Short mmCIF file of C-alpha atoms in Angstrom, two decimals:
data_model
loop_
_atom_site.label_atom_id
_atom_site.label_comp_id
_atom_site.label_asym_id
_atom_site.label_seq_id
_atom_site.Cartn_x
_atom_site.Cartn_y
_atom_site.Cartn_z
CA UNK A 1 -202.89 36.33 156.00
CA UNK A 2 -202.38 33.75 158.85
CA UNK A 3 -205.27 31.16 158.02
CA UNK A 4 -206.37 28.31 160.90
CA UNK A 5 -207.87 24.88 159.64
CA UNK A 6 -208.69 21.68 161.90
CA UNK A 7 -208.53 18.61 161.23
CA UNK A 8 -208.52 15.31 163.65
CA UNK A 9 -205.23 13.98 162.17
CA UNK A 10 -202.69 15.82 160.37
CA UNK A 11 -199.97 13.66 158.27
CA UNK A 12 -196.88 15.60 157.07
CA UNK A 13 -195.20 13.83 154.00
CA UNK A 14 -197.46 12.41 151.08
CA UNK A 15 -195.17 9.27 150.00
CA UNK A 16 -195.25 5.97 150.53
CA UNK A 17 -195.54 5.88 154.53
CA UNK A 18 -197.72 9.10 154.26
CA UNK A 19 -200.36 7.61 151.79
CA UNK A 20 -200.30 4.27 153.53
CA UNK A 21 -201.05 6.36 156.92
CA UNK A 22 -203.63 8.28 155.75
CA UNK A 23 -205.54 4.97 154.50
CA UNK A 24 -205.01 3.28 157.18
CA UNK A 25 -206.54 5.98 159.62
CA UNK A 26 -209.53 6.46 157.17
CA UNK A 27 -209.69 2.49 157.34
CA UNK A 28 -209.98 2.74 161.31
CA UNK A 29 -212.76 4.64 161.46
CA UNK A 30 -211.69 8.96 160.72
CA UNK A 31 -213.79 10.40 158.60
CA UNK A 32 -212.11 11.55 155.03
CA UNK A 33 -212.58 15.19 156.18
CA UNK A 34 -210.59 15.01 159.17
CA UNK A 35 -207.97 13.60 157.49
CA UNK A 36 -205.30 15.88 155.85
CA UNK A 37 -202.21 15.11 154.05
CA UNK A 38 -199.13 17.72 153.70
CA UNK A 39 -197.01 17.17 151.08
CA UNK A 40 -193.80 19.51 150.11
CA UNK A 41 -193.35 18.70 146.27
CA UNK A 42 -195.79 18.97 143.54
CA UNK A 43 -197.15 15.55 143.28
CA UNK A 44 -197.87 12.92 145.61
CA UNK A 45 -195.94 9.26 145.96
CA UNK A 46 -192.70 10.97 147.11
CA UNK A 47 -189.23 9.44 146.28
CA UNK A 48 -191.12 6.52 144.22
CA UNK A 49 -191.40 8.40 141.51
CA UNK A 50 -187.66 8.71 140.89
CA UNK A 51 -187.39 4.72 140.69
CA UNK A 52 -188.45 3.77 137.74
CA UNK A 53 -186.84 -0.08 138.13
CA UNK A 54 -188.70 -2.57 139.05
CA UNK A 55 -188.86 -4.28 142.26
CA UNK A 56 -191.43 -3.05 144.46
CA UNK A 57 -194.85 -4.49 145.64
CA UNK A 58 -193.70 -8.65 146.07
CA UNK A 59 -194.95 -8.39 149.79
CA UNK A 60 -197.89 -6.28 149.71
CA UNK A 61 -199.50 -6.90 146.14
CA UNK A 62 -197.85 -9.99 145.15
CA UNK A 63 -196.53 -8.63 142.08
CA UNK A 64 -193.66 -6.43 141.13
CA UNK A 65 -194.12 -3.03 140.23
CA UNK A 66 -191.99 -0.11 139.43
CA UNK A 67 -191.81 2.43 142.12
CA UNK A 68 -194.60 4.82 140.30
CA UNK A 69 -196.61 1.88 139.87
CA UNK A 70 -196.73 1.17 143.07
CA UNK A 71 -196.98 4.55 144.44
CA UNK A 72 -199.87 4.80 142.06
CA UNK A 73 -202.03 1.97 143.75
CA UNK A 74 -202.30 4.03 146.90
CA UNK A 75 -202.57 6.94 145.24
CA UNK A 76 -205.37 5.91 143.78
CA UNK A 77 -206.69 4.46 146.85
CA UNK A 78 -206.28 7.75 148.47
CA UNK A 79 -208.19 10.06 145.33
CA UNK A 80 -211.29 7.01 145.51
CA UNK A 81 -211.47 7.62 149.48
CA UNK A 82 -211.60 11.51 148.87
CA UNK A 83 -208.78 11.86 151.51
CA UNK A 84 -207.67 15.99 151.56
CA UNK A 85 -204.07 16.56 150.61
CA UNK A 86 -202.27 19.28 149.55
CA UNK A 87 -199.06 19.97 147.37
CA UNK A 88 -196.25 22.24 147.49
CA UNK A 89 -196.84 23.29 150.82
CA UNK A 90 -193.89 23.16 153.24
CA UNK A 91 -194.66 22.60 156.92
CA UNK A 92 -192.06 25.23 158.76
CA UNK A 93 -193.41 24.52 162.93
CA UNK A 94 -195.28 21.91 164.75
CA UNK A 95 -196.02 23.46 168.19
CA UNK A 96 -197.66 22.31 171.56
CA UNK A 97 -201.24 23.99 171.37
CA UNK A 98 -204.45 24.06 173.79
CA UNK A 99 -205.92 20.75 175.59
CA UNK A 100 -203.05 18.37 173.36
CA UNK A 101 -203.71 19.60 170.15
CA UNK A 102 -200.64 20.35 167.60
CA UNK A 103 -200.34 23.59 165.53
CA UNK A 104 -199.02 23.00 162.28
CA UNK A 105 -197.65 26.08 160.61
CA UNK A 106 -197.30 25.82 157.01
CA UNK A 107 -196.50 28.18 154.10
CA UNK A 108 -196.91 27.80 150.49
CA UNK A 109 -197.27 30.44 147.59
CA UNK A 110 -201.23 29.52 147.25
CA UNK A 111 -201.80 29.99 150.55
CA UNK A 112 -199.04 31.90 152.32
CA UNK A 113 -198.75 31.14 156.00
CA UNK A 114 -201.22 29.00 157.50
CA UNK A 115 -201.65 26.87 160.82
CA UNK A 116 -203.50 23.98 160.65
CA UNK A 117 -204.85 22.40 164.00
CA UNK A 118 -204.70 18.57 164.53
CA UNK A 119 -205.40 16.48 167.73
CA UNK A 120 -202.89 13.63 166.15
CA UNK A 121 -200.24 14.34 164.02
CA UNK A 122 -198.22 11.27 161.82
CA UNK A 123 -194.67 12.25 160.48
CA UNK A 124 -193.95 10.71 157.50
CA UNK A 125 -190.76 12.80 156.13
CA UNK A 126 -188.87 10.20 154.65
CA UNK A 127 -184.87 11.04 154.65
CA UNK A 128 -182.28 12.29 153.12
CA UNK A 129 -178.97 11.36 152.13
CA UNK A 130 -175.96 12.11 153.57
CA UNK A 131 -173.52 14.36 152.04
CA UNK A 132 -170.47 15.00 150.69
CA UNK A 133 -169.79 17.42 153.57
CA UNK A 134 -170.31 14.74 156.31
CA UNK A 135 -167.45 12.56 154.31
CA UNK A 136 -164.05 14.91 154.69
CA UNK A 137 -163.08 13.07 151.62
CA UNK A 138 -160.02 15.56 150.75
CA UNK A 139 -159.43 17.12 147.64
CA UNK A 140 -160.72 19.74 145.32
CA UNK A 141 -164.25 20.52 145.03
CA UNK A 142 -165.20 19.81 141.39
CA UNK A 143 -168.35 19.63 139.52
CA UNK A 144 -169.06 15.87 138.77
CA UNK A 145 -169.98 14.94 142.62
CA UNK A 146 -173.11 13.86 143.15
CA UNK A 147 -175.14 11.72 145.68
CA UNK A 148 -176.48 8.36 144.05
CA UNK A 149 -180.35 9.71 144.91
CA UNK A 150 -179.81 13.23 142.38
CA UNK A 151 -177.95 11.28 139.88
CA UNK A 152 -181.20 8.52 139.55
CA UNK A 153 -183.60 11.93 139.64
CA UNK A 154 -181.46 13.65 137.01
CA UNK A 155 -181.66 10.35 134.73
CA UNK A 156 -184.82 9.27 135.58
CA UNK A 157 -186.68 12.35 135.63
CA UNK A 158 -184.84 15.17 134.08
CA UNK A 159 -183.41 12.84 131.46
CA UNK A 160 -179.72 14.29 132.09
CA UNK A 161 -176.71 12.22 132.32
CA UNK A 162 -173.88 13.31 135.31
CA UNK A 163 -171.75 11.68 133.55
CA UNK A 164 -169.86 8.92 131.31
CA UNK A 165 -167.08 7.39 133.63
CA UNK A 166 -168.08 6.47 136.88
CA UNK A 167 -166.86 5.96 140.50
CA UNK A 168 -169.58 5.08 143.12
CA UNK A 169 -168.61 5.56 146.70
CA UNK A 170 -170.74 3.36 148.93
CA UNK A 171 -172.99 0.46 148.06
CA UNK A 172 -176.31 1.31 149.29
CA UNK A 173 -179.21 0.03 147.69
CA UNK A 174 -179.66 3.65 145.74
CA UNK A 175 -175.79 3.18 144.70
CA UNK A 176 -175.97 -0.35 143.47
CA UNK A 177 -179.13 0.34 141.76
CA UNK A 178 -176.98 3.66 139.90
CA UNK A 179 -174.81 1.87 139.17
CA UNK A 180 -177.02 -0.78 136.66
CA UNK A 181 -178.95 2.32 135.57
CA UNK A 182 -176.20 4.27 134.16
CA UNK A 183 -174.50 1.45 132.94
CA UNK A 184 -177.55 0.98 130.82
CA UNK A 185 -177.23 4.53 129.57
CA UNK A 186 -173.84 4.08 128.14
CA UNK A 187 -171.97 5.17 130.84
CA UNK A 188 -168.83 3.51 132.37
CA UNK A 189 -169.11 2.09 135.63
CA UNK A 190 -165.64 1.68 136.94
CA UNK A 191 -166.26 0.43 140.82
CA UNK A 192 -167.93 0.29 143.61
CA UNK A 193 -166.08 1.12 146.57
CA UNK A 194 -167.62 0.46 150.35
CA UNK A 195 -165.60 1.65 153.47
CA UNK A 196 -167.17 -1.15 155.57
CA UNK A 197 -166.73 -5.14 155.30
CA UNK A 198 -169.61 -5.68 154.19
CA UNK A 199 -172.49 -3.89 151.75
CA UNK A 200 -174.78 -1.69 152.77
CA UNK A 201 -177.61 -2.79 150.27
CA UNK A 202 -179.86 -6.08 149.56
CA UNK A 203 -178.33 -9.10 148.18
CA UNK A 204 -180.35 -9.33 145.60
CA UNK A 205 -179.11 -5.78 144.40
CA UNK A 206 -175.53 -6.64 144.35
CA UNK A 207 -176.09 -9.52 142.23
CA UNK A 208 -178.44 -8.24 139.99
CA UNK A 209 -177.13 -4.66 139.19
CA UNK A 210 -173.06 -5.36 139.88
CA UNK A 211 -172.45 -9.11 139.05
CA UNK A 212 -174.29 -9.17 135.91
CA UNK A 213 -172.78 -5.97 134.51
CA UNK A 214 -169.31 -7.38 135.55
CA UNK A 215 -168.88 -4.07 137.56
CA UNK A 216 -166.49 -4.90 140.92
CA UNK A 217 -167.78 -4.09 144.54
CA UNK A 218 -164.56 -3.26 146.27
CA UNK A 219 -165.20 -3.75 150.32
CA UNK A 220 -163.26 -1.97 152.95
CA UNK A 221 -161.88 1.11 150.45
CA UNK A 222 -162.66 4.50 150.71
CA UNK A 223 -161.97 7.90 148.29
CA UNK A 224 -158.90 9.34 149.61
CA UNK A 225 -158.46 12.16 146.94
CA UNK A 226 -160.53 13.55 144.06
CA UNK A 227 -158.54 15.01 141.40
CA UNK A 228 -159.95 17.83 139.51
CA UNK A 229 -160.43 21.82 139.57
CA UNK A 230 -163.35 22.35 137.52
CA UNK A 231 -164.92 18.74 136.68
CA UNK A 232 -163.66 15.60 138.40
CA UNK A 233 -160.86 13.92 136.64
CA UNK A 234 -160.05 11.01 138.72
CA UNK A 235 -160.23 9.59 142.51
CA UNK A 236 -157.66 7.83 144.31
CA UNK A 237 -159.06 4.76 146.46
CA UNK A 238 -157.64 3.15 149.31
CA UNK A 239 -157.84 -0.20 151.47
CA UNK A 240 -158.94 0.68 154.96
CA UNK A 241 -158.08 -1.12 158.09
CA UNK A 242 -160.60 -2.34 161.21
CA UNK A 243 -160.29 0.68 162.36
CA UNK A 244 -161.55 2.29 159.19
CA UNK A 245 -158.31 4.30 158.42
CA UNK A 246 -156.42 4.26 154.71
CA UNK A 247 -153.42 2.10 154.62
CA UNK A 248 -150.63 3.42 153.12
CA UNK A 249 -149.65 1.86 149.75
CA UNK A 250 -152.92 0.09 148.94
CA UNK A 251 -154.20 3.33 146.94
CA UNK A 252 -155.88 2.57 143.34
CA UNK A 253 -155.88 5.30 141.00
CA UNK A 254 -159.47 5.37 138.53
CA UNK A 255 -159.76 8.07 136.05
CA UNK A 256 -163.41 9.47 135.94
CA UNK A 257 -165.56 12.43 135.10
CA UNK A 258 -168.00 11.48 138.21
CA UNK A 259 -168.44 10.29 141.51
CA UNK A 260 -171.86 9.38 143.00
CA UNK A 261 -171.76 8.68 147.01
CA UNK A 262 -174.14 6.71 148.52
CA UNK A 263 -173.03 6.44 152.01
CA UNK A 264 -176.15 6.16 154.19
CA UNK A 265 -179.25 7.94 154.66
CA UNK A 266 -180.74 9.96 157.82
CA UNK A 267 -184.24 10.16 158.85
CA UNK A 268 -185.57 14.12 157.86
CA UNK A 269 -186.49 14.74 161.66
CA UNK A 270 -185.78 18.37 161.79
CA UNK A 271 -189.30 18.81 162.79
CA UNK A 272 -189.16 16.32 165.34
CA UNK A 273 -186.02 17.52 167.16
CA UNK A 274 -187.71 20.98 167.39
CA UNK A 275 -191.41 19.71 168.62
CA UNK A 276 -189.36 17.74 171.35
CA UNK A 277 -189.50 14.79 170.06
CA UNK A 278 -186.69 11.99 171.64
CA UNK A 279 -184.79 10.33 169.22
CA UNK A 280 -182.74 7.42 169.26
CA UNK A 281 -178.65 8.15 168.78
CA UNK A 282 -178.96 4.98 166.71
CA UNK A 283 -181.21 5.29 163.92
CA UNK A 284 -181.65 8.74 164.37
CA UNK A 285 -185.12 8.53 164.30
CA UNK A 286 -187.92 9.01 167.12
CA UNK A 287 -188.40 5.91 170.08
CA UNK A 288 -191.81 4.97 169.42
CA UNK A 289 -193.95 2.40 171.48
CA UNK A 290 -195.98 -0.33 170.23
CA UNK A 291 -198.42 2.40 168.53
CA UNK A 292 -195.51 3.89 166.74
CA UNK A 293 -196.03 6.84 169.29
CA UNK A 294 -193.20 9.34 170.00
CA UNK A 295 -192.56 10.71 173.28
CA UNK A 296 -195.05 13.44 172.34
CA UNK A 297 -198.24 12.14 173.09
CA UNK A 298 -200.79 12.49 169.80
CA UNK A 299 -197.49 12.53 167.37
CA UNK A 300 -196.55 9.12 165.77
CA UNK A 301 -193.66 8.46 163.45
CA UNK A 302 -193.66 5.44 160.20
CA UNK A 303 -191.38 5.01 157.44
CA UNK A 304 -187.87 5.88 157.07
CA UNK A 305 -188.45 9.24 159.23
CA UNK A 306 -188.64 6.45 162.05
CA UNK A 307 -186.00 4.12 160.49
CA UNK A 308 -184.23 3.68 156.99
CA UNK A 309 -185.99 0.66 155.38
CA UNK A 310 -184.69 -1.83 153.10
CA UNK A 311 -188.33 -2.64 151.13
CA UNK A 312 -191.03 0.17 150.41
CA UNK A 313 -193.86 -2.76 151.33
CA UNK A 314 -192.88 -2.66 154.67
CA UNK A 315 -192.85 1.16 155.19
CA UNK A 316 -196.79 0.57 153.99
CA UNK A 317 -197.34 -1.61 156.48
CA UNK A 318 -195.83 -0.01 159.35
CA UNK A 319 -197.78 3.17 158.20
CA UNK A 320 -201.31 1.73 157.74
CA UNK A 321 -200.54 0.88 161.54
CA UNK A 322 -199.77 4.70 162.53
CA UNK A 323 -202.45 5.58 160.64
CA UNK A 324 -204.88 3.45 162.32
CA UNK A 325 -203.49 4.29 165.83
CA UNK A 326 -203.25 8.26 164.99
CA UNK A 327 -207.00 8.00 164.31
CA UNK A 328 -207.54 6.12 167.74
CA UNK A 329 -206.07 8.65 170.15
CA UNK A 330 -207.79 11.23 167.87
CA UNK A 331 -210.94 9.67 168.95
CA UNK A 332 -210.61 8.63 172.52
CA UNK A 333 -207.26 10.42 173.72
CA UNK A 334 -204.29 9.25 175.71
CA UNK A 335 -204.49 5.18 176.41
CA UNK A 336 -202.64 3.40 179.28
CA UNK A 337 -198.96 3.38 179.60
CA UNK A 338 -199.14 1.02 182.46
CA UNK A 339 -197.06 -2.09 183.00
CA UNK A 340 -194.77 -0.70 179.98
CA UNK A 341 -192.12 -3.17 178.80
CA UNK A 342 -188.73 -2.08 177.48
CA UNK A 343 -186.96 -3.75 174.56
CA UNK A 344 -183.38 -4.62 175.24
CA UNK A 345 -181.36 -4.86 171.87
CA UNK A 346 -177.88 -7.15 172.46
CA UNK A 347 -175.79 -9.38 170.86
CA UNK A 348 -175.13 -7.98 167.55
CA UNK A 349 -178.86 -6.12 167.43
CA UNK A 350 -178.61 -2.77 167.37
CA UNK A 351 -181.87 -1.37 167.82
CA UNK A 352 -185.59 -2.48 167.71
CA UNK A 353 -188.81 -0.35 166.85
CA UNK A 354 -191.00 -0.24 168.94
CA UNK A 355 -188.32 0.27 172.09
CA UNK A 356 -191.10 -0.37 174.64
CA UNK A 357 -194.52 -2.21 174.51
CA UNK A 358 -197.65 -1.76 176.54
CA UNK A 359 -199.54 -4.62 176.17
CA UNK A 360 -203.15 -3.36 177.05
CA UNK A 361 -202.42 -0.99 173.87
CA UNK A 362 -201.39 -3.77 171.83
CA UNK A 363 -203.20 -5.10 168.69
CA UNK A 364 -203.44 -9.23 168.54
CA UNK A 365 -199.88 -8.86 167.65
CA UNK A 366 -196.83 -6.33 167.33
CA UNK A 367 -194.09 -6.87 164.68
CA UNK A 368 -190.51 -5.36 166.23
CA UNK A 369 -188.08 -4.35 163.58
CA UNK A 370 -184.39 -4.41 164.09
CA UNK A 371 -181.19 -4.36 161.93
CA UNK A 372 -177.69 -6.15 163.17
CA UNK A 373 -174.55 -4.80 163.42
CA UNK A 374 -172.41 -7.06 161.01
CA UNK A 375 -172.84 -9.68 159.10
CA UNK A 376 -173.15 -13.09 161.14
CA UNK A 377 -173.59 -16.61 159.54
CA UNK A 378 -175.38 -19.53 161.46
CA UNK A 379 -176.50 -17.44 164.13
CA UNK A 380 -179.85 -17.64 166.20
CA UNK A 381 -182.41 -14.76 166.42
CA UNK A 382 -183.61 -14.96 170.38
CA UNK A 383 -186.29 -13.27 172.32
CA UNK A 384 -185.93 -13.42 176.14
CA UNK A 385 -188.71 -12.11 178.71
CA UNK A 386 -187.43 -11.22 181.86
CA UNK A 387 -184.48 -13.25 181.56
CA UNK A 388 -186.10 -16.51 180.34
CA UNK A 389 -185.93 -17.51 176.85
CA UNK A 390 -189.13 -17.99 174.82
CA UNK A 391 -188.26 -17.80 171.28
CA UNK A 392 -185.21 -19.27 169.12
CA UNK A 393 -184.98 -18.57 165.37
CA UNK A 394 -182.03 -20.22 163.07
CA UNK A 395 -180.80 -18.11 160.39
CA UNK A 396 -178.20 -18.71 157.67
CA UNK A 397 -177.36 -15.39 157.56
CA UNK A 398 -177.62 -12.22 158.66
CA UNK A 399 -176.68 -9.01 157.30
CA UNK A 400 -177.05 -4.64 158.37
CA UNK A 401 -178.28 -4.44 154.72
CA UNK A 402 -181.38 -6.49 155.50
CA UNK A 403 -184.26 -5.80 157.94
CA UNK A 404 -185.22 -8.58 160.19
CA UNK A 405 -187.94 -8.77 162.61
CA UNK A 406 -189.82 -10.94 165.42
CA UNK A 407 -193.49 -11.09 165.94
CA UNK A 408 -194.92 -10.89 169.43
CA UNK A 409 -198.36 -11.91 170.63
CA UNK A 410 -200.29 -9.76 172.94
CA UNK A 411 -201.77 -13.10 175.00
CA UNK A 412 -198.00 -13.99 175.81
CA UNK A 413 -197.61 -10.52 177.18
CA UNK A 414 -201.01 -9.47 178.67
CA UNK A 415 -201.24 -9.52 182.64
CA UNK A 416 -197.50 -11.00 182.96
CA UNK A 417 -195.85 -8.76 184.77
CA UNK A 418 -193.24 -8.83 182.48
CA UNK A 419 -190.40 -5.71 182.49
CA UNK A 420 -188.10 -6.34 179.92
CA UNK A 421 -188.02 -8.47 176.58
CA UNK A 422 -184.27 -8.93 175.09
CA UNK A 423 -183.95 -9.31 171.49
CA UNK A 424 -180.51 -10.75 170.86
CA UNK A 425 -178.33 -13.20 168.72
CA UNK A 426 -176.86 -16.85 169.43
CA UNK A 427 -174.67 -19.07 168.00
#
């Protein structure tokens, strides 16, 4: 039975950025009842509830919490507001339907196949990690291969071990984080090995989860073999070059029963790509303007379905302002997109989010989000409109691990007639 609800805003993922959203639209003015939330698995607070270490929360309760914990506060939030959700429902289709609206197919075994209605629609899908398959690390295919994200669900959750000597490929936060966890269970931890020159997590993470377990973070290496037909028995690691590529007789050989990879993760925007959404060949998420709206009118994008995040708070915050925005357009419809101004990352920044600002859209302020390409010491963080400098930031370092971002004011921008703002870096 094909069953058709409406709603003003739909939001499609029920973790962190999807909770966050969903408060934040209620907090703008949408009623509870035309907010619904969609969420795939069987409880909210999505991939929070898999990190049980602490952490979380500094910026946006001024206290740190475990990833449940935190989840938990908005959560609660979310039951005390009365804010529908619902659980183990997968969302299959977003479609264009009559006079703007979105059609939302669904199916889940409650319900069976359902379309839900929405005027605005926030995606909130989180990501995934990248696999094995996107690697063409050669060798066997063994049991004992795992990305770092199953490995912390199988100890944290399903209170398995993968395994009892170690080899992590890739020192994302998830990795780094492993690799204390399972060191704490007993297992071995042999190395960490990262292909680029430079980590892919927080500092704080390498120090606190390699350094004080003595475990070595090995930078520009890469697995060039796994050994093993039915269970890994060893990798072979190698010194890359600057053009990434093994060089021959710098391999290391490390005997081990697993190997956890945590080499990136990708924005789940499946959904996206198939609605039309444009996304950026970057972060592989949509281009949203200063509302966090995609080139879809009514359908905004927050969290790490936009852009991989390095701290939960800010996913929150970014949300709370899709939220908010998602139940604006529900209420009065499409806004200006006159005297639109395009962000220009250069100079070691690869990207910024938002990519263009309107300024008769803005709020008092808009907070643009960018990661760098390497890791540069002593540099400048600069903001140019039109050419002419008007902001200058010194930083002692900056890394691709950590987010960094520049606040801009609508007064500065309002009535300026300005067409371009670069975001850039200086010695």
């Amino acid at each position: 039975m094909k069953l058709l609800e409406n709603y003003d805003i739909a939001i499609i993922g029920g973790g962190p950025a999807g909770l966050a959203a969903a408060i934040g639209a209620n907090e703008a003015g949408a009623h509870k009842e035309s907010i619904i939330v969609i969420e795939r698995d069987d409880k909210l607070g999505g991939i929070l509830n898999q990190c049980i270490h602490n952490g979380f929360g500094l910026h946006t309760f001024k206290e740190e919490l475990t990833g449940p914990e935190y989840a938990g506060r908005f959560i609660d939030k979310l039951l005390d507001l009365e804010i529908p959700y619902v659980l183990n429902t997968m969302v299959v289709d977003i479609a264009e339907g009559e006079n703007g609206t979105k059609l939302i197919t669904t199916i889940s075994k409650e319900n069976g196949l359902k379309v839900i209605k929405a005027k605005a629609v926030v995606l909130s899908m989180g990501c995934r990690e990248r696999s094995r398959g996107a690697l063409n690390i050669p060798g066997f295919r063994p049991a004992g291969v795992f990305s770092a994200g199953t490995a912390q669900r199988l100890v944290n959750i399903e209170s398995y071990m993968p395994g009892k000597e170690v080899v992590i490929l890739g020192s994302g936060d998830i990795g780094l984080i492993m690799a204390r966890r399972l060191t704490l269970e007993g297992a071995k931890v042999k190395v960490v090995a990262e292909l680029q020159p430079y980590s892919g997590g927080l500092k704080r993470n390498i120090v606190q989860c390699l350094d004080d377990y003595g475990i070595p973070l090995k930078l520009s290496h890469t697995v060039t073999r796994i050994d093993g037909k039915e269970r890994v028995e060893g990798v072979e690691i190698s010194q890359v070059d600057e053009r990434l590529k093994p060089i021959k007789g710098t391999e290391e050989y490390y005997k081990c029963d697993t190997l956890l990879l945590s080499v990136g993760l990708i924005p789940e925007n499946e959904l996206s790509d198939s609605l039309g959404v444009k996304l950026s060949p970057i972060t592989s998420g949509p281009v949203v303007n200063e509302s966090l709206e995609t080139s879809i009118e009514g359908v905004f994008a927050c969290g790490n379905v936009l852009h991989v995040h390095d701290l939960v708070d800010f996913v929150s915050e970014e949300a709370k302002e899709a939220g908010k925005n998602a139940a604006k357009f529900a209420k009065i419809g499409k806004t200006s997109e006159e005297n639109t101004i395009t962000l220009t990352p250069e100079n070691g920044v690869r990207y910024t989010v938002p990519s263009t600002i309107c300024p008769e859209n803005m709020n008092d302020t808009v907070t643009v989000r960018f990661r760098v390409a390497n890791v540069f010491k002593n540099k400048y963080v600069a903001v140019y409109f039109d050419g002419e400098r008007v902001k200058r930031t010194k930083k002692m370092i900056l890394a691709p691990g950590e987010m960094e971002s520049v606040v801009l004011k609508k007064e500065d921008l309002l009535n300026k007639g300005i067409k371009n703002i670069k975001i850039c870096l200086e010695d």
